Amino acid sequence: MRKNITGQQHPFFLASSNEPQVIAHRGGAGEWPGETIYAFKQAVALGVDILEMDIRYTRDNHIVLMHDPNVRKTTGTNKRVKNMDVGEITSLRADNWWRIRGITFRTTPTPRFLSSRMY
């Protein structure tokens, strides 16, 4: 039988110091290309408490970090994550939103979930 717990009883909140937590939404997507290893490294360097990320499954059942179901906004390629193989999606640069505004980031591939487990 599953035990029902309230939000305040969840282990995450029980371990909390009741201090405000700084969350890097998609790794700080407004500051650099979100959902990338680059974004997560920058957020960690700033001292954030929590890295928030979105995951999606590829056609061949790999997990990648991607906010939207379609990769168009992030990569410039108009395809859905679920219709792409992991090799195809991880070969795409994840800084399209920035490039169309004249800002480039050296290396920002779309990461697999396992790649992001370095933290």
PDB file of C-alpha atoms in Angstrom:
ATOM      1  CA  MET A   1       0.000   0.000   0.000  1.00  0.00           C
ATOM      2  CA  ARG A   2       1.359   3.376  -1.002  1.00  0.00           C
ATOM      3  CA  LYS A   3       1.743   5.907   1.769  1.00  0.00           C
ATOM      4  CA  ASN A   4       0.299   9.323   0.951  1.00  0.00           C
ATOM      5  CA  ILE A   5       2.480  12.207   2.026  1.00  0.00           C
ATOM      6  CA  THR A   6       1.873  15.932   1.871  1.00  0.00           C
ATOM      7  CA  GLY A   7       4.295  18.297   0.190  1.00  0.00           C
ATOM      8  CA  GLN A   8       5.706  19.316   3.560  1.00  0.00           C
ATOM      9  CA  GLN A   9       6.486  15.669   4.352  1.00  0.00           C
ATOM     10  CA  HIS A  10       8.407  15.053   1.134  1.00  0.00           C
ATOM     11  CA  PRO A  11      12.095  14.192   1.797  1.00  0.00           C
ATOM     12  CA  PHE A  12      13.245  17.207  -0.239  1.00  0.00           C
ATOM     13  CA  PHE A  13      11.427  19.585   2.101  1.00  0.00           C
ATOM     14  CA  LEU A  14      12.285  17.664   5.264  1.00  0.00           C
ATOM     15  CA  ALA A  15      15.983  18.124   4.453  1.00  0.00           C
ATOM     16  CA  SER A  16      15.478  21.832   3.806  1.00  0.00           C
ATOM     17  CA  SER A  17      17.023  24.411   6.069  1.00  0.00           C
ATOM     18  CA  ASN A  18      13.940  26.625   5.585  1.00  0.00           C
ATOM     19  CA  GLU A  19      16.170  29.105   3.788  1.00  0.00           C
ATOM     20  CA  PRO A  20      15.346  30.373   0.304  1.00  0.00           C
ATOM     21  CA  GLN A  21      16.776  28.164  -2.441  1.00  0.00           C
ATOM     22  CA  VAL A  22      18.206  29.539  -5.674  1.00  0.00           C
ATOM     23  CA  ILE A  23      16.999  27.494  -8.642  1.00  0.00           C
ATOM     24  CA  ALA A  24      18.614  27.712 -12.080  1.00  0.00           C
ATOM     25  CA  HIS A  25      15.623  27.130 -14.355  1.00  0.00           C
ATOM     26  CA  ARG A  26      16.939  25.104 -17.322  1.00  0.00           C
ATOM     27  CA  GLY A  27      20.407  25.959 -16.026  1.00  0.00           C
ATOM     28  CA  GLY A  28      19.762  29.696 -16.242  1.00  0.00           C
ATOM     29  CA  ALA A  29      18.289  29.773 -19.747  1.00  0.00           C
ATOM     30  CA  GLY A  30      17.965  33.561 -19.854  1.00  0.00           C
ATOM     31  CA  GLU A  31      21.708  34.000 -19.374  1.00  0.00           C
ATOM     32  CA  TRP A  32      23.056  31.332 -21.782  1.00  0.00           C
ATOM     33  CA  PRO A  33      21.716  28.437 -23.860  1.00  0.00           C
ATOM     34  CA  GLY A  34      19.449  26.493 -21.536  1.00  0.00           C
ATOM     35  CA  GLU A  35      19.470  22.741 -20.960  1.00  0.00           C
ATOM     36  CA  THR A  36      23.188  22.527 -21.850  1.00  0.00           C
ATOM     37  CA  ILE A  37      26.236  21.385 -19.905  1.00  0.00           C
ATOM     38  CA  TYR A  38      27.586  24.917 -20.385  1.00  0.00           C
ATOM     39  CA  ALA A  39      24.499  26.360 -18.650  1.00  0.00           C
ATOM     40  CA  PHE A  40      24.722  23.936 -15.742  1.00  0.00           C
ATOM     41  CA  LYS A  41      28.445  24.608 -15.225  1.00  0.00           C
ATOM     42  CA  GLN A  42      27.821  28.363 -15.232  1.00  0.00           C
ATOM     43  CA  ALA A  43      24.963  28.005 -12.753  1.00  0.00           C
ATOM     44  CA  VAL A  44      27.056  25.842 -10.426  1.00  0.00           C
ATOM     45  CA  ALA A  45      29.882  28.387 -10.631  1.00  0.00           C
ATOM     46  CA  LEU A  46      27.403  31.058  -9.496  1.00  0.00           C
ATOM     47  CA  GLY A  47      26.499  28.903  -6.489  1.00  0.00           C
ATOM     48  CA  VAL A  48      22.893  27.955  -7.266  1.00  0.00           C
ATOM     49  CA  ASP A  49      21.268  25.400  -4.971  1.00  0.00           C
ATOM     50  CA  ILE A  50      19.158  23.511  -7.514  1.00  0.00           C
ATOM     51  CA  LEU A  51      19.545  22.766 -11.223  1.00  0.00           C
ATOM     52  CA  GLU A  52      16.160  22.374 -12.910  1.00  0.00           C
ATOM     53  CA  MET A  53      16.012  20.545 -16.230  1.00  0.00           C
ATOM     54  CA  ASP A  54      13.490  18.998 -18.586  1.00  0.00           C
ATOM     55  CA  ILE A  55      13.955  15.561 -20.100  1.00  0.00           C
ATOM     56  CA  ARG A  56      12.526  13.977 -23.228  1.00  0.00           C
ATOM     57  CA  TYR A  57      12.851  10.556 -24.820  1.00  0.00           C
ATOM     58  CA  THR A  58      14.287  10.153 -28.308  1.00  0.00           C
ATOM     59  CA  ARG A  59      12.906   7.697 -30.858  1.00  0.00           C
ATOM     60  CA  ASP A  60      15.522   5.134 -29.765  1.00  0.00           C
ATOM     61  CA  ASN A  61      14.610   5.603 -26.061  1.00  0.00           C
ATOM     62  CA  HIS A  62      17.542   7.727 -24.925  1.00  0.00           C
ATOM     63  CA  ILE A  63      16.948  10.635 -22.570  1.00  0.00           C
ATOM     64  CA  VAL A  64      18.044  14.100 -23.675  1.00  0.00           C
ATOM     65  CA  LEU A  65      17.671  17.494 -22.061  1.00  0.00           C
ATOM     66  CA  MET A  66      15.167  19.577 -23.993  1.00  0.00           C
ATOM     67  CA  HIS A  67      12.467  21.945 -22.785  1.00  0.00           C
ATOM     68  CA  ASP A  68      10.117  21.789 -25.765  1.00  0.00           C
ATOM     69  CA  PRO A  69       8.824  18.698 -27.593  1.00  0.00           C
ATOM     70  CA  ASN A  70      10.129  20.253 -30.853  1.00  0.00           C
ATOM     71  CA  VAL A  71      13.819  21.220 -31.124  1.00  0.00           C
ATOM     72  CA  ARG A  72      13.184  24.174 -33.481  1.00  0.00           C
ATOM     73  CA  LYS A  73      13.548  27.004 -30.949  1.00  0.00           C
ATOM     74  CA  THR A  74      16.677  25.521 -29.403  1.00  0.00           C
ATOM     75  CA  THR A  75      18.495  24.157 -32.470  1.00  0.00           C
ATOM     76  CA  GLY A  76      16.842  25.674 -35.551  1.00  0.00           C
ATOM     77  CA  THR A  77      15.829  22.206 -36.815  1.00  0.00           C
ATOM     78  CA  ASN A  78      12.088  21.678 -37.078  1.00  0.00           C
ATOM     79  CA  LYS A  79      11.706  18.156 -35.654  1.00  0.00           C
ATOM     80  CA  ARG A  80      10.147  16.575 -32.599  1.00  0.00           C
ATOM     81  CA  VAL A  81      12.474  14.916 -30.080  1.00  0.00           C
ATOM     82  CA  LYS A  82      10.451  11.699 -30.126  1.00  0.00           C
ATOM     83  CA  ASN A  83      11.030  11.412 -33.898  1.00  0.00           C
ATOM     84  CA  MET A  84      14.833  11.740 -33.664  1.00  0.00           C
ATOM     85  CA  ASP A  85      17.593   9.272 -32.774  1.00  0.00           C
ATOM     86  CA  VAL A  86      19.979  10.258 -29.978  1.00  0.00           C
ATOM     87  CA  GLY A  87      22.893  10.676 -32.414  1.00  0.00           C
ATOM     88  CA  GLU A  88      20.884  13.053 -34.562  1.00  0.00           C
ATOM     89  CA  ILE A  89      19.744  15.252 -31.709  1.00  0.00           C
ATOM     90  CA  THR A  90      23.080  15.379 -29.862  1.00  0.00           C
ATOM     91  CA  SER A  91      24.815  16.464 -33.073  1.00  0.00           C
ATOM     92  CA  LEU A  92      22.735  19.674 -33.097  1.00  0.00           C
ATOM     93  CA  ARG A  93      23.909  22.896 -31.474  1.00  0.00           C
ATOM     94  CA  ALA A  94      21.586  24.044 -28.725  1.00  0.00           C
ATOM     95  CA  ASP A  95      22.213  27.779 -29.071  1.00  0.00           C
ATOM     96  CA  ASN A  96      19.953  28.695 -32.003  1.00  0.00           C
ATOM     97  CA  TRP A  97      17.884  31.178 -29.968  1.00  0.00           C
ATOM     98  CA  TRP A  98      21.111  33.046 -29.189  1.00  0.00           C
ATOM     99  CA  ARG A  99      22.678  32.774 -32.676  1.00  0.00           C
ATOM    100  CA  ILE A 100      19.694  34.482 -34.334  1.00  0.00           C
ATOM    101  CA  ARG A 101      20.340  37.395 -31.955  1.00  0.00           C
ATOM    102  CA  GLY A 102      24.012  37.610 -32.943  1.00  0.00           C
ATOM    103  CA  ILE A 103      25.477  35.864 -29.882  1.00  0.00           C
ATOM    104  CA  THR A 104      27.397  32.622 -30.329  1.00  0.00           C
ATOM    105  CA  PHE A 105      28.570  30.093 -27.776  1.00  0.00           C
ATOM    106  CA  ARG A 106      31.571  27.925 -28.679  1.00  0.00           C
ATOM    107  CA  THR A 107      30.232  24.457 -28.003  1.00  0.00           C
ATOM    108  CA  THR A 108      26.663  23.894 -26.944  1.00  0.00           C
ATOM    109  CA  PRO A 109      25.499  20.458 -28.087  1.00  0.00           C
ATOM    110  CA  THR A 110      22.164  19.097 -26.941  1.00  0.00           C
ATOM    111  CA  PRO A 111      23.189  16.889 -24.005  1.00  0.00           C
ATOM    112  CA  ARG A 112      22.085  13.391 -23.160  1.00  0.00           C
ATOM    113  CA  PHE A 113      20.789  13.042 -19.616  1.00  0.00           C
ATOM    114  CA  LEU A 114      23.722  10.852 -18.535  1.00  0.00           C
ATOM    115  CA  SER A 115      26.134  13.575 -19.656  1.00  0.00           C
ATOM    116  CA  SER A 116      24.488  15.974 -17.220  1.00  0.00           C
ATOM    117  CA  ARG A 117      25.010  13.671 -14.230  1.00  0.00           C
ATOM    118  CA  MET A 118      28.445  15.169 -13.583  1.00  0.00           C
ATOM    119  CA  TYR A 119      27.001  17.285 -10.753  1.00  0.00           C
TER     120      TYR A 119
END
